[in-house]
Coordinates of C-alpha atoms and ligand atoms in Angstrom, one line a residue:
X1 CA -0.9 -43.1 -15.1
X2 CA 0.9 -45.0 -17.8
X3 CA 2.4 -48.2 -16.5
X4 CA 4.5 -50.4 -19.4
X5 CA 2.4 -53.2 -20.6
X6 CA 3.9 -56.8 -21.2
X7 CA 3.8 -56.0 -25.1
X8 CA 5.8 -53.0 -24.6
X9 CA 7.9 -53.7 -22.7
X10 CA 9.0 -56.9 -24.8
X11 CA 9.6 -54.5 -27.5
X12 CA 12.1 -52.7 -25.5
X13 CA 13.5 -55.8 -25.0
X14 CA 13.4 -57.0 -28.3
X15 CA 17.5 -57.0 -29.0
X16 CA 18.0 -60.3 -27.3
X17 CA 14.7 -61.7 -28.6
X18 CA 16.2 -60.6 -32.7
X19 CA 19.4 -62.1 -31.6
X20 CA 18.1 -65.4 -30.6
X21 CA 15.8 -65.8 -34.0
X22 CA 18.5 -65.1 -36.5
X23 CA 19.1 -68.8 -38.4
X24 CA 22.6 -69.6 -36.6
X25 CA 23.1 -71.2 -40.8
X26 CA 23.3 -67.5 -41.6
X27 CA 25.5 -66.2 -39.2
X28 CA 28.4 -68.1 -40.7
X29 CA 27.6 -66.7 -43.7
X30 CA 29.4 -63.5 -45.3
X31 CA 27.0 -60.5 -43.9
X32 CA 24.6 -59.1 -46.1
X33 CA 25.4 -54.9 -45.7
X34 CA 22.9 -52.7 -44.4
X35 CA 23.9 -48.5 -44.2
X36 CA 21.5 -46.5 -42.1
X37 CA 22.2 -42.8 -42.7
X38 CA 21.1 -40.4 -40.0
X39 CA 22.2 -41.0 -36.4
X40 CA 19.4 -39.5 -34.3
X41 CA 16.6 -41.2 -32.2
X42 CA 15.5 -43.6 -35.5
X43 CA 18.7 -44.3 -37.1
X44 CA 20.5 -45.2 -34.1
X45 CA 17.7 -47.4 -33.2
X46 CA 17.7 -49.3 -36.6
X47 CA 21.6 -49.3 -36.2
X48 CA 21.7 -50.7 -33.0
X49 CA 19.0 -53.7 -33.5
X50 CA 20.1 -54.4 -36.9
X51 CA 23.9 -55.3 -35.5
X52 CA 22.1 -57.2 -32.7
X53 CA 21.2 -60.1 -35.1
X54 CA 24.9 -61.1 -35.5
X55 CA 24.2 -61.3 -39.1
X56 CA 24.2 -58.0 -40.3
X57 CA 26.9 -56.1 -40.9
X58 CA 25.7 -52.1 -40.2
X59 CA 27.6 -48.8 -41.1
X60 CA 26.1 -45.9 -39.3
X61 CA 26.7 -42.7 -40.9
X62 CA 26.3 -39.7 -39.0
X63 CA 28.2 -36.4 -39.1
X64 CA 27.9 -35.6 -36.1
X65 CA 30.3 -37.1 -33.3
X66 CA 27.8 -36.6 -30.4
X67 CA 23.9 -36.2 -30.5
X68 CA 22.4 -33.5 -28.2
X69 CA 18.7 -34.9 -27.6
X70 CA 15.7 -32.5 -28.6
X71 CA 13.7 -34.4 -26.0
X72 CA 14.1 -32.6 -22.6
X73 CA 16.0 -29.2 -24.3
X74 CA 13.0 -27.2 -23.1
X75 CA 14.6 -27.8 -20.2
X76 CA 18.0 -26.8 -20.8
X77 CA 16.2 -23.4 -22.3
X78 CA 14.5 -23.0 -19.0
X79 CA 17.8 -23.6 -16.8
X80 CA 16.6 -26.9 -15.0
X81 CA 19.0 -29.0 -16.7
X82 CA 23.1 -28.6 -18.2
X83 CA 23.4 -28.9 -22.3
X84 CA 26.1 -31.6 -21.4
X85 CA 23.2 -33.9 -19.8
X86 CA 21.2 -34.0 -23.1
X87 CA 24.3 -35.1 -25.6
X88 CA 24.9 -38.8 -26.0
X89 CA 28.1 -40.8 -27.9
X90 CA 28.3 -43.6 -30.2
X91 CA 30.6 -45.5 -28.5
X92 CA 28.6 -48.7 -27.3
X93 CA 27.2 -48.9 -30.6
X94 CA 30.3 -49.2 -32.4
X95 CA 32.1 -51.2 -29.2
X96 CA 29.2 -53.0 -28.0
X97 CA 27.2 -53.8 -30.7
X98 CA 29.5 -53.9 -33.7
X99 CA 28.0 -51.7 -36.0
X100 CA 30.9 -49.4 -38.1
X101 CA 30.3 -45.9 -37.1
X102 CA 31.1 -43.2 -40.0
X103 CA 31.2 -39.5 -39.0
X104 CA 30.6 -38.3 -42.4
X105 CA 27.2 -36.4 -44.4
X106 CA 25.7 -38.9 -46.8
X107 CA 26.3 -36.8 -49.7
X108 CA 24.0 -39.0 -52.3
X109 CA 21.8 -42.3 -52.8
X110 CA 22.1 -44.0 -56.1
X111 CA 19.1 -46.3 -55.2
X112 CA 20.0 -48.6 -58.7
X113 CA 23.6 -49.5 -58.0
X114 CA 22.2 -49.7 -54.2
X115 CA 25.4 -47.3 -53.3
X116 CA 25.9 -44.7 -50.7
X117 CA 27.9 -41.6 -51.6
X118 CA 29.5 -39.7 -48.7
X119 CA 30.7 -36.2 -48.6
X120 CA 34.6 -37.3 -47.9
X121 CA 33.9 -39.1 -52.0
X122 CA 34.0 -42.3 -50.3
X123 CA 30.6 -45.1 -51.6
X124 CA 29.2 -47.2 -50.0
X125 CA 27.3 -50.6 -51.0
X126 CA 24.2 -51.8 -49.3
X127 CA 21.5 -54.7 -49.9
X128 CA 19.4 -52.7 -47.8
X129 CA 19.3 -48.5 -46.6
X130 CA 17.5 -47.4 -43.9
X131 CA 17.3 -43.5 -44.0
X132 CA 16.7 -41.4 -40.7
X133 CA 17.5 -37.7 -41.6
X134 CA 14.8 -36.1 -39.7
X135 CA 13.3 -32.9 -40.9
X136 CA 14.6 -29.8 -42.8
X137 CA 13.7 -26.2 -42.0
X138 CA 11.0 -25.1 -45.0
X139 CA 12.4 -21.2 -45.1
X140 CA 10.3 -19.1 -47.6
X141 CA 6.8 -19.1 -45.4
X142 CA 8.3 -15.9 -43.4
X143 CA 9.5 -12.8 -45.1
X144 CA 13.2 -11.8 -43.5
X145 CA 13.4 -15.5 -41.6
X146 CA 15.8 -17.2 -43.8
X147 CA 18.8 -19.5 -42.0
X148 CA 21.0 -16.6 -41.5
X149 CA 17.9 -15.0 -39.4
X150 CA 18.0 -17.7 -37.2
X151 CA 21.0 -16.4 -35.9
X152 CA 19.4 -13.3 -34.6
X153 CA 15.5 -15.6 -34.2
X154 CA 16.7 -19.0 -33.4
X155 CA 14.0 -21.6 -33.9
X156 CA 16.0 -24.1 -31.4
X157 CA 14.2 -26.9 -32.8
X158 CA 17.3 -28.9 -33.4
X159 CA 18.6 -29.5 -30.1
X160 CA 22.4 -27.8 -30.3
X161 CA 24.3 -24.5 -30.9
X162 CA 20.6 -23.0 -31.5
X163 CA 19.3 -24.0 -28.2
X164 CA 22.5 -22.8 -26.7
X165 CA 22.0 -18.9 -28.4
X166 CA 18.4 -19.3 -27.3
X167 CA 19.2 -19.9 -23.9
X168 CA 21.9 -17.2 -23.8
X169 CA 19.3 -14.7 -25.0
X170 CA 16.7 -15.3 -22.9
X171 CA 19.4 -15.4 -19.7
X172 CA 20.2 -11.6 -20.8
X173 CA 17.1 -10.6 -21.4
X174 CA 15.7 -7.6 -19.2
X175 CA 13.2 -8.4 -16.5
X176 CA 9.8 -7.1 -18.4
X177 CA 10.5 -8.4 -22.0
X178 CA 8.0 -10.3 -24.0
X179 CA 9.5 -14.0 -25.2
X180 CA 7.3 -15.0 -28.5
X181 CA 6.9 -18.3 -29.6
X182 CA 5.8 -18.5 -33.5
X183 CA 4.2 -22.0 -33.6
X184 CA 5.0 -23.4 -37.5
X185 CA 1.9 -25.6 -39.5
X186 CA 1.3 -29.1 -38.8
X187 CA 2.6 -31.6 -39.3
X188 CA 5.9 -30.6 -37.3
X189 CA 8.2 -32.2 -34.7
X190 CA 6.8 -32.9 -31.4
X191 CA 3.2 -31.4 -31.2
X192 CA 3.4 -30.7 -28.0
X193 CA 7.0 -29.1 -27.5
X194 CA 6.0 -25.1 -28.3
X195 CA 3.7 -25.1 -25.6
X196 CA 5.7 -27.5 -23.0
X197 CA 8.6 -24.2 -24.0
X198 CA 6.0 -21.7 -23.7
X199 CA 5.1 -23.3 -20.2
X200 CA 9.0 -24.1 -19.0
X201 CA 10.0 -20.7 -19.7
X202 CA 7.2 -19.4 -17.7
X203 CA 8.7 -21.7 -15.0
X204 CA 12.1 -20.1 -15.5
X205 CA 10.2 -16.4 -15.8
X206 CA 8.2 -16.7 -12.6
X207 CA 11.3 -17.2 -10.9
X208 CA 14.1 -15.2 -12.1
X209 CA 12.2 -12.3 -14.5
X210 CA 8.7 -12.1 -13.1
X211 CA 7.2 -8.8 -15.0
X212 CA 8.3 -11.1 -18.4
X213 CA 5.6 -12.4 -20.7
X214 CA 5.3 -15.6 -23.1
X215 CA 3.5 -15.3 -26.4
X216 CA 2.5 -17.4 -28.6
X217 CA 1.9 -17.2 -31.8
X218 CA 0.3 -20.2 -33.5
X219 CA -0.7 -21.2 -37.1
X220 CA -3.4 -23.3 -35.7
X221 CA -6.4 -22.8 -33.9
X222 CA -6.3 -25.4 -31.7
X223 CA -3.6 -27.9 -30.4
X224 CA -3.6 -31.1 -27.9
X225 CA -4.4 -31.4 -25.2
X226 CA -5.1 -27.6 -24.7
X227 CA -7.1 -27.7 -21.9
X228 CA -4.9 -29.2 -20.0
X229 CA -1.9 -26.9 -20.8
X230 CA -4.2 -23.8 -20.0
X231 CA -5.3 -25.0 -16.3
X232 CA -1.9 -25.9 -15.8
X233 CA -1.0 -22.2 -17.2
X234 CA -3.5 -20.6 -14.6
X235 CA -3.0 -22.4 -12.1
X236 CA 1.1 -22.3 -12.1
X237 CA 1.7 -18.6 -14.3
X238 CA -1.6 -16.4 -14.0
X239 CA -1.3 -13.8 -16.5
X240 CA 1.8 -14.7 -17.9
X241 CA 1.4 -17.3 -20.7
X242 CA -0.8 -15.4 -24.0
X243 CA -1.9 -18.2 -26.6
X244 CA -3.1 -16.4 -30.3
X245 CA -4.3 -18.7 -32.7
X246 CA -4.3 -18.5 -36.6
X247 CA -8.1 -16.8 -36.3
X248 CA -7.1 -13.9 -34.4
X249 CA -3.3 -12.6 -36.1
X250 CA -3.9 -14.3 -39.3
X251 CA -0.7 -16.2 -38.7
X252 CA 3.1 -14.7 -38.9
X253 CA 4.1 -13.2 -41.9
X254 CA 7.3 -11.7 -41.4
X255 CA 9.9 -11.1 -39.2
X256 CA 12.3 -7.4 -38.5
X257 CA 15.0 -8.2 -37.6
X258 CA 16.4 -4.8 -36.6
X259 CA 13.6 -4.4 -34.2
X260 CA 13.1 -7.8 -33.5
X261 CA 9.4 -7.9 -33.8
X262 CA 7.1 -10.9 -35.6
X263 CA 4.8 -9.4 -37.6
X264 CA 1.6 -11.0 -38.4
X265 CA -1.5 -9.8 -40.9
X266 CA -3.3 -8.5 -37.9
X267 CA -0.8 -6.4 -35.9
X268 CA 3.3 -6.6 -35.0
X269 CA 4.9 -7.9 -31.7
X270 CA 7.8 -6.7 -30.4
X271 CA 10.2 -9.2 -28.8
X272 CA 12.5 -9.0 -26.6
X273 CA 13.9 -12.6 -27.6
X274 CA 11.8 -14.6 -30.3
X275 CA 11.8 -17.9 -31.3
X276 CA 10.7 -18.6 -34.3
X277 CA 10.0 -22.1 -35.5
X278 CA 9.7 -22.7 -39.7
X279 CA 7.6 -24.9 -41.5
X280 CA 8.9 -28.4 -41.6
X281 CA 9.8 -31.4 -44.1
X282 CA 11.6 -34.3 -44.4
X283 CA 15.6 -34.0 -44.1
X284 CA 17.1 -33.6 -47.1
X285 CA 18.6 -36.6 -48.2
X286 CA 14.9 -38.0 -48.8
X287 CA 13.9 -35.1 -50.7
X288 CA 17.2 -35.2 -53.1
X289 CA 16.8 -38.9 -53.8
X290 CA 13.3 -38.8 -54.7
X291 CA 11.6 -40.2 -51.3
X292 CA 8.8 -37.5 -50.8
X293 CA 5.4 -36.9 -52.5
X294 CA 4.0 -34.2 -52.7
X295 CA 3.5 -33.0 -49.3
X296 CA 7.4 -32.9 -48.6
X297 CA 7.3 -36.2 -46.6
X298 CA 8.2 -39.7 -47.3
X299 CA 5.2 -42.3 -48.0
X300 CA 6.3 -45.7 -46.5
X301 CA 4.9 -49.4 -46.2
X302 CA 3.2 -49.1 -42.5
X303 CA 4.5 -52.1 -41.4
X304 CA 7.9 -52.4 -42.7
X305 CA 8.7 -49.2 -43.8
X306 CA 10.5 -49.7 -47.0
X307 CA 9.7 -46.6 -49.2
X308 CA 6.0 -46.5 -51.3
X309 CA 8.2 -44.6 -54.1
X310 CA 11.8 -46.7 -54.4
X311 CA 12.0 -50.5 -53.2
X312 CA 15.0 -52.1 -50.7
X313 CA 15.1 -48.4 -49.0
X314 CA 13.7 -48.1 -45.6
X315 CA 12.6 -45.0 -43.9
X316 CA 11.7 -44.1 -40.1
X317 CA 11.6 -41.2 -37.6
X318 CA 10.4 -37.7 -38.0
X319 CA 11.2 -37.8 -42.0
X320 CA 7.9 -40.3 -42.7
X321 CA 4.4 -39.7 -43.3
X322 CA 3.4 -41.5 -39.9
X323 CA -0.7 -41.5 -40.3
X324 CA -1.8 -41.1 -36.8
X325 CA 1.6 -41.6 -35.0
X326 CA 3.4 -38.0 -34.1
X327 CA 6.8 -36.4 -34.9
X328 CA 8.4 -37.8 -31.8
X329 CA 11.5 -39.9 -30.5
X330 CA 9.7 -42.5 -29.2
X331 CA 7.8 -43.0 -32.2
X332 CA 11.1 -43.0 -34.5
X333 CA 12.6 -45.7 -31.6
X334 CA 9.0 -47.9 -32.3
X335 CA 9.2 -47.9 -35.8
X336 CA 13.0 -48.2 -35.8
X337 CA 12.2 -52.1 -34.5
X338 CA 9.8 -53.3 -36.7
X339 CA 11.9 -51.7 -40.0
X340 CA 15.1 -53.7 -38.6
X341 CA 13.5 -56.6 -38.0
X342 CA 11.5 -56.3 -41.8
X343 CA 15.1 -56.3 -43.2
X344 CA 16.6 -59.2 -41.2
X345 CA 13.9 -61.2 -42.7
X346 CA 14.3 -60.1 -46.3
X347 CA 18.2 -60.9 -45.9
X348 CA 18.6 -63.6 -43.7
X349 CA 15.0 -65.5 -43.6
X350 CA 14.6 -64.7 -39.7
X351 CA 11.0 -65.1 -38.5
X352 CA 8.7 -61.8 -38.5
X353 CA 6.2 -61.0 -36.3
X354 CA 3.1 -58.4 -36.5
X355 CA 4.9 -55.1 -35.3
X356 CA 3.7 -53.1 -32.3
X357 CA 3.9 -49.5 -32.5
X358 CA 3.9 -47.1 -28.9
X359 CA 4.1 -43.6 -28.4
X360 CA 4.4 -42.1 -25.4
X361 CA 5.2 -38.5 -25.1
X362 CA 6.2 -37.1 -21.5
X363 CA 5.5 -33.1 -21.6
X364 CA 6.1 -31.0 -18.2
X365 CA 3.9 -28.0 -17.6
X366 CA 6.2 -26.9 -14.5
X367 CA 9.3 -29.2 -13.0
X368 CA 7.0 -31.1 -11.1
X369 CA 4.1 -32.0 -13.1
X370 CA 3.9 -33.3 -16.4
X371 CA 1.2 -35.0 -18.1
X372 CA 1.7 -38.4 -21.0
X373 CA 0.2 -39.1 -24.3
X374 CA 0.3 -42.6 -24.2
X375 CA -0.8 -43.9 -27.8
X376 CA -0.9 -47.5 -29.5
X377 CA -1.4 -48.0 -33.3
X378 CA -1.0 -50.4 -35.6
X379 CA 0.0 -50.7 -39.8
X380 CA -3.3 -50.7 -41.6
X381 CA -2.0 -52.9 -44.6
X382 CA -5.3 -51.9 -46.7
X383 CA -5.7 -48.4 -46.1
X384 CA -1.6 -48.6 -46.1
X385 CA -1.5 -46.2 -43.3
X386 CA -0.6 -46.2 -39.5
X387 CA -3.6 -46.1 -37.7
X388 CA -4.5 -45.4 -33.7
X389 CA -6.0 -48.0 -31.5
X390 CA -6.1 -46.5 -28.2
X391 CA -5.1 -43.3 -26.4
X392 CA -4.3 -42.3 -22.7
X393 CA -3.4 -38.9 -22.1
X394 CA -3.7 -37.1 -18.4
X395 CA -6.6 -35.0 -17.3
X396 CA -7.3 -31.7 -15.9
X397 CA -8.0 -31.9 -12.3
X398 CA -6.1 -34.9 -11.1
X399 CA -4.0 -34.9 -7.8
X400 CA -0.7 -33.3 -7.5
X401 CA 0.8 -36.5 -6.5
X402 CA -0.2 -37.8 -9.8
X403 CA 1.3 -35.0 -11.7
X404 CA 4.5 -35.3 -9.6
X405 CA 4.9 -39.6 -10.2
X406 CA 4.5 -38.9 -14.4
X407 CA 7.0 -35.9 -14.2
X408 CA 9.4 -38.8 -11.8
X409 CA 8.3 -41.3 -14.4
X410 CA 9.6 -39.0 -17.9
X411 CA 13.1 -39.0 -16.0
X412 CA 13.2 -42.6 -16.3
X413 CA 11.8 -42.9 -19.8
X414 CA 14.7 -40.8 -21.0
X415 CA 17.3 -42.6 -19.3
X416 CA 15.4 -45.7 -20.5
X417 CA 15.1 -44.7 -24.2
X418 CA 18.7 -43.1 -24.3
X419 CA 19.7 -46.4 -23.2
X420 CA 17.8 -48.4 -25.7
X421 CA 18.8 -45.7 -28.9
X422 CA 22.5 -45.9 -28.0
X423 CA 22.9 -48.8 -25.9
Ligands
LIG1 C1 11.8 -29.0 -28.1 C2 11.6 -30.4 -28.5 C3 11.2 -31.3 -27.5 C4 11.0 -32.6 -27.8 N1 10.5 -33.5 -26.8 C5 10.3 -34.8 -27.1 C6 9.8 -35.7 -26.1 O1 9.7 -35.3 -24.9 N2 9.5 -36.9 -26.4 C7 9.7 -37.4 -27.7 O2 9.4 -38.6 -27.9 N3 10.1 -36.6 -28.7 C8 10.4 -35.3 -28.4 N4 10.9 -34.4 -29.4 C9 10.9 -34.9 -30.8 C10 12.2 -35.7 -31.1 O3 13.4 -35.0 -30.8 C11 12.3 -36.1 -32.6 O4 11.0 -36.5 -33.0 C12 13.3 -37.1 -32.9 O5 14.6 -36.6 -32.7 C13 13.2 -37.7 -34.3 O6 14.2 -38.6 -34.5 P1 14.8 -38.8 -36.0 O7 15.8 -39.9 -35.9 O8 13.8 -38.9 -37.0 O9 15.5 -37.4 -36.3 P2 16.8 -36.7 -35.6 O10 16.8 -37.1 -34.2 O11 16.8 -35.3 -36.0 O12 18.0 -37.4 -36.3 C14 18.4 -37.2 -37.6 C15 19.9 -37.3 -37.8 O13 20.2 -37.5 -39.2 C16 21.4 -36.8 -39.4 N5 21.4 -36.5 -40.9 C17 20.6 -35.7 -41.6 N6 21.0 -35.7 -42.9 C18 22.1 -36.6 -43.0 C19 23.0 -36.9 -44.1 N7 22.8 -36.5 -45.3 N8 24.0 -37.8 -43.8 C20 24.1 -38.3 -42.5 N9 23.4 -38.0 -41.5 C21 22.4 -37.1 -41.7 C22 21.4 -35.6 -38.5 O14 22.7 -35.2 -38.3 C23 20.7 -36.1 -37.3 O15 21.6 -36.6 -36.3 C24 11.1 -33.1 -29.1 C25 11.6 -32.2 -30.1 C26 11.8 -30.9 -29.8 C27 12.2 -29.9 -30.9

């Protein structure tokens, strides 16, 4: 069972503690400008403890006007929760904490006159950017799944109007129907969320659409921790959960759309509602203002997380090459911390202290048990990489009870994190 250690938990608590070390010299001061672009799980984060120094004046741009949360939409999709309890406001950001809210798309970065562009034509001067797009769908790797396909093949992996369509189609769906799953390369958001889909729509399945199937189609031959998502698979949906790794289909290759089948080197499925989940990299913004290598994802300092490739610009979340630490919200809210509290120390000489990065991921196999992926890391300065200290992550065979008190427990951690993203 994970239980919050001191260090964690003063992390979490590590508003009040920025707040009290801010020099009060340089809160009379005119405020040095930070802009975070991007207001999901790492933006907001960086937003919201930036403002909390009191010395720091923050603009939050974000189109979006509320954020529907990725984290628990498998749910939604299986009908255990309402779309409305996953979306979260702005407002105590903006009212609580100060921090100027701007419901505009960044348009463009010019990272020399240190300004920010938005769509409206407006700019924006910083000392210091923090940018949080997330990822951006890699269309291409699938003949016939292109953005327009999605419309038919939603990849819901963006938690919104997608996940609504997907839920609609599998609630009309006929009693009998196969749901595929086409699992996209690493690295991608959330490792564990295909299958935690695979499993909650098995859930929804076993009780409204019993002769239905789930099948899933990876582009992997392995993935973590699988045995315990296959006992939890036999033991809670015999017979209804098919897993097919790269090894056996070759991978997916292309989609009809017509006859909604996912075709693959070594044979075509037939669907009666598919997901299909592309290839991933870093949201756009990085890619446009030169923040990626090679690989499509953004190379940052491990322990501040200013950019390796242009100085003074800080990236976190899903968009960073994260060594060991996954795609996942509560990794973007740990490194959200340590990058704000790097930047109150470059601008207003506040003490910094070694960060402490968590990650614990909460995934349900049925409404009442869910297993956690409990990981601590730490920047490797040398080797310039984040690397993993220690790991706890459930195992098979342990007691209902247990399973029950970690599903209780990710309720909290949601409520928790929602709380410490948005205020
Ligand atoms: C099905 C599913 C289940 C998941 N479950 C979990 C879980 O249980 N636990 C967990 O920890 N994680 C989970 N995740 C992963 C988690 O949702 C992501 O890792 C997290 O959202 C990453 O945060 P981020 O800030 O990097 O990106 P996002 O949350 O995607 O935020 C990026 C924001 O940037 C904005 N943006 C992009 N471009 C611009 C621009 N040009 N101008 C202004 N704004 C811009 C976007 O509008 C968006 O709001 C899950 C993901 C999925 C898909």
């Amino acid at each position: 069972m994970k239980t919050w250690t001191r260090r964690e938990f003063s992390t979490m608590a590590g508003v009040a503690a920025l707040a009290a070390v801010v020099p009060q010299a340089v809160r009379g001061q005119s405020k040095p400008r930070v802009v975070v672009i991007g207001g999901g799980v790492g933006g907001a984060t960086a937003a919201r403890y930036l403002a909390a120094t009191g010395a720091i004046a923050v603009t939050l741009v974000e189109p979006k006007r509320r954020y529907a949360t990725c984290f628990f939409s498998n749910h939604y999709l299986a009908g255990l929760r309402s779309f409305e309890s996953l979306v979260l406001g702005y407002e105590a950001l903006s009212e609580r904490y100060g921090v100027t809210v701007v419901h505009e798309s960044a348009a463009a970065i010019d990272p020399v006159a240190k300004t920010v562009a938005l769509d409206g034509g407006a700019q924006l001067p910083y000392e210091r950017l923090v940018l949080a797009p997330g990822v951006a769908f890699k269309f291409g790797g699938i003949d016939g799944h292109d953005e327009a396909a999605t419309e038919i093949m939603p990849h819901a992996w963006n938690a919104g109007p997608q996940s609504e369509l997907l839920r609609r189609q599998l609630e009309s769906m006929e009693d009998g129907g196969v749901f595929v799953i086409a699992v996209p390369p690493d690295p991608f958001r959330c490792p564990p969320g295909p299958y935690e889909r695979a499993s909650l729509v098995a859930h929804y399945f076993k009780q409204y659409k019993p002769k239905s199937k789930v099948l899933i189609l990876d582009a992997k031959d392995a993935f973590k921790p699988q045995d315990v998502f296959e006992d939890a698979w036999a033991r809670h949906y015999p017979g209804m959960i098919e897993w097919l790794p790269a090894q056996f289909t070759g991978g997916v290759k292309a989609v009809d759309l017509k006859t909604r089948s996912v075709i693959t080197e070594g044979g075509t499925f037939k669907a009666a509602v598919a997901n299909v989940i592309p290839a991933q990299s870093a949201g756009l913004l990085a890619q446009r203002t030169g923040l990626t290598d090679e690989s499509g994802w953004c190379p940052v300092d491990p322990a501040t997380f200013e950019s390796a490739l242009q100085p003074e610009i800080h990236l976190v979340g899903d968009a960073i090459i994260g060594g060991d630490m996954p795609k996942s919200a509560f990794s973007a809210n740990s490194q959200a911390k340590p990058c704000a509290f790097a930047i109150a120390e470059a601008l207003t000489g506040s003490p910094l202290f070694p960060p402490h990065l968590f990650n614990s991921c909460y995934t349900f196999l049925a409404p009442d048990d869910a297993f956690v992926s409990a990981l601590n890391f730490k920047p490797d300065a040398e080797a310039g990489r984040i690397e993993l200290v220690d790991t706890f992550v459930n195992k098979v065979g342990e007691s209902a009870e247990i399973r029950r008190r970690t599903a209780h427990e990710a309720v909290g951690w949601y409520a928790a994190i929602a709380h410490d993203t948005f205020g």
